[in-house]
PDB file of C-alpha atoms in Angstrom:
ATOM      1  CA  MET A 253      -7.825  20.500   3.685  1.00 69.00           C
ATOM      2  CA  ASP A 254      -7.484  16.732   3.402  1.00 77.00           C
ATOM      3  CA  VAL A 255      -5.103  15.304   0.829  1.00 77.00           C
ATOM      4  CA  ASN A 256      -6.199  12.220  -1.069  1.00 81.00           C
ATOM      5  CA  TRP A 257      -2.883  10.365  -0.905  1.00 86.00           C
ATOM      6  CA  ILE A 258      -2.177   7.506  -3.282  1.00 88.00           C
ATOM      7  CA  LYS A 259      -0.160   4.720  -1.693  1.00 86.00           C
ATOM      8  CA  ASP A 260       0.198   2.423  -4.696  1.00 87.00           C
ATOM      9  CA  VAL A 261       3.393   3.489  -6.464  1.00 87.00           C
ATOM     10  CA  ASP A 262       2.519   2.064  -9.866  1.00 88.00           C
ATOM     11  CA  ALA A 263      -0.991   3.521  -9.741  1.00 90.00           C
ATOM     12  CA  ALA A 264       0.439   6.936  -8.916  1.00 90.00           C
ATOM     13  CA  LEU A 265       2.903   6.725 -11.783  1.00 90.00           C
ATOM     14  CA  ARG A 266       0.115   5.721 -14.151  1.00 92.00           C
ATOM     15  CA  GLN A 267      -2.091   8.582 -13.015  1.00 91.00           C
ATOM     16  CA  ALA A 268       0.713  11.117 -13.373  1.00 92.00           C
ATOM     17  CA  SER A 269       1.403   9.886 -16.885  1.00 93.00           C
ATOM     18  CA  GLU A 270      -2.265   9.856 -17.902  1.00 93.00           C
ATOM     19  CA  GLN A 271      -2.884  13.329 -16.526  1.00 93.00           C
ATOM     20  CA  ASN A 272       0.504  14.677 -17.642  1.00 92.00           C
ATOM     21  CA  LYS A 273       1.133  16.073 -14.172  1.00 92.00           C
ATOM     22  CA  PRO A 274       4.242  16.021 -11.995  1.00 93.00           C
ATOM     23  CA  LEU A 275       4.418  13.597  -9.135  1.00 92.00           C
ATOM     24  CA  PHE A 276       4.978  14.498  -5.490  1.00 92.00           C
ATOM     25  CA  LEU A 277       6.364  11.603  -3.449  1.00 93.00           C
ATOM     26  CA  ASP A 278       6.349  11.903   0.331  1.00 92.00           C
ATOM     27  CA  PHE A 279       8.444   9.330   2.205  1.00 91.00           C
ATOM     28  CA  SER A 280       7.357   9.270   5.801  1.00 87.00           C
ATOM     29  CA  ALA A 281       7.798   7.475   9.077  1.00 86.00           C
ATOM     30  CA  ALA A 282       5.172   9.531  10.905  1.00 77.00           C
ATOM     31  CA  PRO A 283       2.814   7.636  13.233  1.00 73.00           C
ATOM     32  CA  MET A 284      -0.079   6.163  11.279  1.00 59.00           C
TER      33      MET A 284
ATOM     34  CA  MET B  43       1.838   9.814  -3.313  1.00 86.00           C
ATOM     35  CA  ARG B  44       2.730   8.976   0.256  1.00 86.00           C
ATOM     36  CA  ILE B  45       4.983   6.066   1.066  1.00 85.00           C
ATOM     37  CA  HIS B  46       5.235   5.030   4.715  1.00 85.00           C
ATOM     38  CA  ILE B  47       8.291   3.079   5.852  1.00 84.00           C
ATOM     39  CA  LYS B  48       6.190   0.486   7.705  1.00 82.00           C
ATOM     40  CA  GLU B  49       3.592   0.033   4.948  1.00 84.00           C
ATOM     41  CA  ASN B  50       5.904   0.055   1.967  1.00 84.00           C
ATOM     42  CA  PRO B  51       9.618  -0.349   2.726  1.00 84.00           C
ATOM     43  CA  LYS B  52      10.249  -1.478  -0.846  1.00 86.00           C
ATOM     44  CA  GLY B  53       8.991   1.916  -2.011  1.00 85.00           C
ATOM     45  CA  PHE B  54      11.879   3.484  -0.130  1.00 88.00           C
ATOM     46  CA  GLU B  55      14.325   1.152  -1.871  1.00 87.00           C
ATOM     47  CA  ARG B  56      12.780   1.792  -5.271  1.00 89.00           C
ATOM     48  CA  PHE B  57      13.434   5.522  -5.052  1.00 91.00           C
ATOM     49  CA  GLY B  58      16.580   5.400  -2.943  1.00 92.00           C
ATOM     50  CA  ALA B  59      15.002   7.226  -0.008  1.00 92.00           C
ATOM     51  CA  GLN B  60      17.279   6.770   2.986  1.00 91.00           C
ATOM     52  CA  TRP B  61      15.778   9.181   5.521  1.00 92.00           C
ATOM     53  CA  THR B  62      12.432  10.583   6.507  1.00 91.00           C
ATOM     54  CA  PRO B  63      10.912  12.796   5.592  1.00 93.00           C
ATOM     55  CA  THR B  64      12.151  12.722   2.026  1.00 95.00           C
ATOM     56  CA  VAL B  65      10.250  14.527  -0.699  1.00 95.00           C
ATOM     57  CA  ILE B  66      10.796  13.799  -4.384  1.00 95.00           C
ATOM     58  CA  ILE B  67       9.351  15.765  -7.287  1.00 96.00           C
ATOM     59  CA  ALA B  68       9.155  13.758 -10.528  1.00 94.00           C
ATOM     60  CA  ASP B  69       7.855  14.530 -14.000  1.00 93.00           C
ATOM     61  CA  PRO B  70       4.782  12.775 -15.465  1.00 92.00           C
ATOM     62  CA  LYS B  71       7.011   9.936 -16.681  1.00 91.00           C
ATOM     63  CA  GLY B  72       8.244   9.315 -13.151  1.00 91.00           C
ATOM     64  CA  THR B  73      11.729  10.742 -13.664  1.00 94.00           C
ATOM     65  CA  GLU B  74      13.031  12.419 -10.506  1.00 95.00           C
ATOM     66  CA  HIS B  75      14.087  16.048 -10.868  1.00 96.00           C
ATOM     67  CA  TYR B  76      14.372  17.237  -7.279  1.00 96.00           C
ATOM     68  CA  ARG B  77      14.467  15.877  -3.770  1.00 96.00           C
ATOM     69  CA  PHE B  78      14.993  17.208  -0.283  1.00 96.00           C
ATOM     70  CA  GLU B  79      15.295  15.487   3.056  1.00 95.00           C
ATOM     71  CA  GLY B  80      14.401  16.453   6.611  1.00 94.00           C
ATOM     72  CA  PHE B  81      11.764  18.585   8.242  1.00 93.00           C
ATOM     73  CA  LEU B  82      11.219  22.145   7.070  1.00 94.00           C
ATOM     74  CA  PRO B  83       8.802  24.756   8.415  1.00 94.00           C
ATOM     75  CA  ALA B  84       6.094  25.860   5.994  1.00 91.00           C
ATOM     76  CA  GLY B  85       7.975  28.995   4.949  1.00 93.00           C
ATOM     77  CA  GLU B  86      10.809  26.816   3.658  1.00 96.00           C
ATOM     78  CA  PHE B  87       8.847  23.688   2.670  1.00 95.00           C
ATOM     79  CA  LEU B  88       6.479  25.361   0.215  1.00 95.00           C
ATOM     80  CA  PRO B  89       9.191  27.145  -1.776  1.00 97.00           C
ATOM     81  CA  GLN B  90      11.168  23.888  -1.895  1.00 97.00           C
ATOM     82  CA  LEU B  91       8.152  22.168  -3.458  1.00 96.00           C
ATOM     83  CA  GLN B  92       7.852  24.968  -5.952  1.00 96.00           C
ATOM     84  CA  LEU B  93      11.553  24.729  -6.738  1.00 97.00           C
ATOM     85  CA  GLY B  94      10.983  21.067  -7.528  1.00 97.00           C
ATOM     86  CA  LEU B  95       8.181  21.935  -9.938  1.00 96.00           C
ATOM     87  CA  ALA B  96      10.366  24.596 -11.539  1.00 98.00           C
ATOM     88  CA  LYS B  97      13.265  22.165 -11.960  1.00 97.00           C
ATOM     89  CA  THR B  98      10.869  19.636 -13.491  1.00 96.00           C
ATOM     90  CA  ALA B  99       9.594  22.223 -15.972  1.00 96.00           C
ATOM     91  CA  PHE B 100      13.196  23.199 -16.804  1.00 97.00           C
ATOM     92  CA  ALA B 101      14.252  19.594 -17.329  1.00 96.00           C
ATOM     93  CA  THR B 102      11.350  19.013 -19.692  1.00 93.00           C
ATOM     94  CA  GLY B 103      12.222  22.103 -21.734  1.00 95.00           C
ATOM     95  CA  ASP B 104       9.363  24.326 -20.566  1.00 96.00           C
ATOM     96  CA  PHE B 105      11.653  27.275 -19.836  1.00 98.00           C
ATOM     97  CA  GLY B 106       8.848  29.834 -19.732  1.00 97.00           C
ATOM     98  CA  LYS B 107       7.025  27.908 -17.034  1.00 97.00           C
ATOM     99  CA  ALA B 108      10.266  27.266 -15.173  1.00 98.00           C
ATOM    100  CA  GLU B 109      11.154  30.967 -15.176  1.00 98.00           C
ATOM    101  CA  SER B 110       7.676  31.877 -13.949  1.00 98.00           C
ATOM    102  CA  LEU B 111       7.842  29.365 -11.102  1.00 98.00           C
ATOM    103  CA  TYR B 112      11.341  30.444 -10.070  1.00 98.00           C
ATOM    104  CA  ARG B 113      10.386  34.139 -10.059  1.00 98.00           C
ATOM    105  CA  GLN B 114       7.284  33.367  -8.021  1.00 97.00           C
ATOM    106  CA  ILE B 115       9.510  31.862  -5.339  1.00 97.00           C
ATOM    107  CA  VAL B 116      11.630  35.011  -5.166  1.00 98.00           C
ATOM    108  CA  ARG B 117       8.521  37.173  -5.101  1.00 97.00           C
ATOM    109  CA  GLU B 118       6.480  35.193  -2.554  1.00 97.00           C
ATOM    110  CA  TYR B 119       9.282  33.743  -0.402  1.00 97.00           C
ATOM    111  CA  PRO B 120      12.067  36.342  -0.595  1.00 97.00           C
ATOM    112  CA  HIS B 121      13.549  35.248   2.736  1.00 96.00           C
ATOM    113  CA  ALA B 122      13.484  31.510   2.029  1.00 97.00           C
ATOM    114  CA  ASP B 123      16.867  29.828   1.996  1.00 97.00           C
ATOM    115  CA  ILE B 124      16.395  28.710  -1.616  1.00 97.00           C
ATOM    116  CA  ALA B 125      15.324  32.135  -2.903  1.00 98.00           C
ATOM    117  CA  PRO B 126      18.829  32.971  -4.177  1.00 98.00           C
ATOM    118  CA  GLU B 127      18.945  29.695  -6.072  1.00 98.00           C
ATOM    119  CA  ALA B 128      15.519  30.466  -7.557  1.00 98.00           C
ATOM    120  CA  LEU B 129      16.755  33.889  -8.738  1.00 98.00           C
ATOM    121  CA  TYR B 130      19.753  32.268 -10.413  1.00 98.00           C
ATOM    122  CA  TRP B 131      17.698  29.651 -12.245  1.00 98.00           C
ATOM    123  CA  ALA B 132      15.070  32.217 -13.231  1.00 98.00           C
ATOM    124  CA  GLY B 133      17.764  33.990 -15.186  1.00 98.00           C
ATOM    125  CA  VAL B 134      19.065  30.773 -16.701  1.00 98.00           C
ATOM    126  CA  SER B 135      15.517  29.758 -17.676  1.00 98.00           C
ATOM    127  CA  LYS B 136      14.966  33.118 -19.364  1.00 98.00           C
ATOM    128  CA  TYR B 137      18.214  32.713 -21.266  1.00 97.00           C
ATOM    129  CA  LYS B 138      17.469  29.126 -22.288  1.00 97.00           C
ATOM    130  CA  GLY B 139      14.005  30.117 -23.476  1.00 96.00           C
ATOM    131  CA  SER B 140      15.066  33.197 -25.409  1.00 96.00           C
ATOM    132  CA  GLY B 141      18.677  32.595 -26.368  1.00 95.00           C
ATOM    133  CA  ASP B 142      19.318  36.177 -25.270  1.00 93.00           C
ATOM    134  CA  GLY B 143      22.423  36.508 -23.131  1.00 94.00           C
ATOM    135  CA  THR B 144      21.260  39.768 -21.576  1.00 96.00           C
ATOM    136  CA  ALA B 145      19.074  37.638 -19.304  1.00 96.00           C
ATOM    137  CA  LEU B 146      22.218  36.382 -17.629  1.00 97.00           C
ATOM    138  CA  ASN B 147      23.671  39.878 -17.283  1.00 97.00           C
ATOM    139  CA  GLU B 148      20.366  41.064 -15.771  1.00 97.00           C
ATOM    140  CA  THR B 149      20.548  38.229 -13.274  1.00 97.00           C
ATOM    141  CA  ALA B 150      24.088  39.125 -12.252  1.00 97.00           C
ATOM    142  CA  ARG B 151      22.994  42.725 -11.697  1.00 97.00           C
ATOM    143  CA  ALA B 152      19.945  41.575  -9.711  1.00 97.00           C
ATOM    144  CA  PHE B 153      22.262  39.779  -7.321  1.00 97.00           C
ATOM    145  CA  GLU B 154      24.090  43.068  -6.649  1.00 95.00           C
ATOM    146  CA  SER B 155      21.027  44.313  -4.789  1.00 94.00           C
ATOM    147  CA  GLN B 156      19.694  41.074  -3.292  1.00 96.00           C
ATOM    148  CA  TYR B 157      21.318  37.912  -1.966  1.00 97.00           C
ATOM    149  CA  ALA B 158      24.692  39.494  -2.742  1.00 97.00           C
ATOM    150  CA  ASN B 159      26.508  37.276  -0.243  1.00 96.00           C
ATOM    151  CA  SER B 160      24.994  34.034  -1.482  1.00 97.00           C
ATOM    152  CA  VAL B 161      26.874  31.346  -3.366  1.00 98.00           C
ATOM    153  CA  TRP B 162      24.384  31.880  -6.192  1.00 98.00           C
ATOM    154  CA  ALA B 163      25.530  35.491  -6.513  1.00 98.00           C
ATOM    155  CA  LYS B 164      29.076  34.186  -6.867  1.00 97.00           C
ATOM    156  CA  LYS B 165      27.940  31.749  -9.555  1.00 98.00           C
ATOM    157  CA  ALA B 166      26.173  34.558 -11.436  1.00 97.00           C
ATOM    158  CA  SER B 167      29.068  36.996 -11.058  1.00 96.00           C
ATOM    159  CA  VAL B 168      30.718  35.721 -14.247  1.00 96.00           C
ATOM    160  CA  TRP B 169      27.770  37.077 -16.234  1.00 94.00           C
ATOM    161  CA  ALA B 170      28.341  40.669 -15.139  1.00 91.00           C
TER     162      ALA B 170
END
């Protein structure tokens, strides 16, 4: 199952607020 | 949200992430309520995520949801390293939601039969 990751921090915060959902932040250094 | 060190180093600074992988669970307002660092296999990673959601629910006063999420961890991941912590906070969530101190006593007794050697059992022992 693919995950539709958001990379824009402010956009993610806005979406979480608008949808009243918690936010999962994944900080990675994995090969792109 | 995924923040990659090469794509967005300022994102790391913004949230104080100093190692990878770091996972943060925040509430809808962006307030952090849980984080963990380093690789974990799926059997430990998934309950950690759930613990983060439970802590977020607890912090926002949704004690019923928090208790449910904590108890689900104990039920579905009984051998996970954070299962004892989840049992402890399930009891606290029940108490906070009901105001009934017997929830704490029940939790102390639950630790007598599971996770008895954990630090969380020691923390709950005062409720016996």
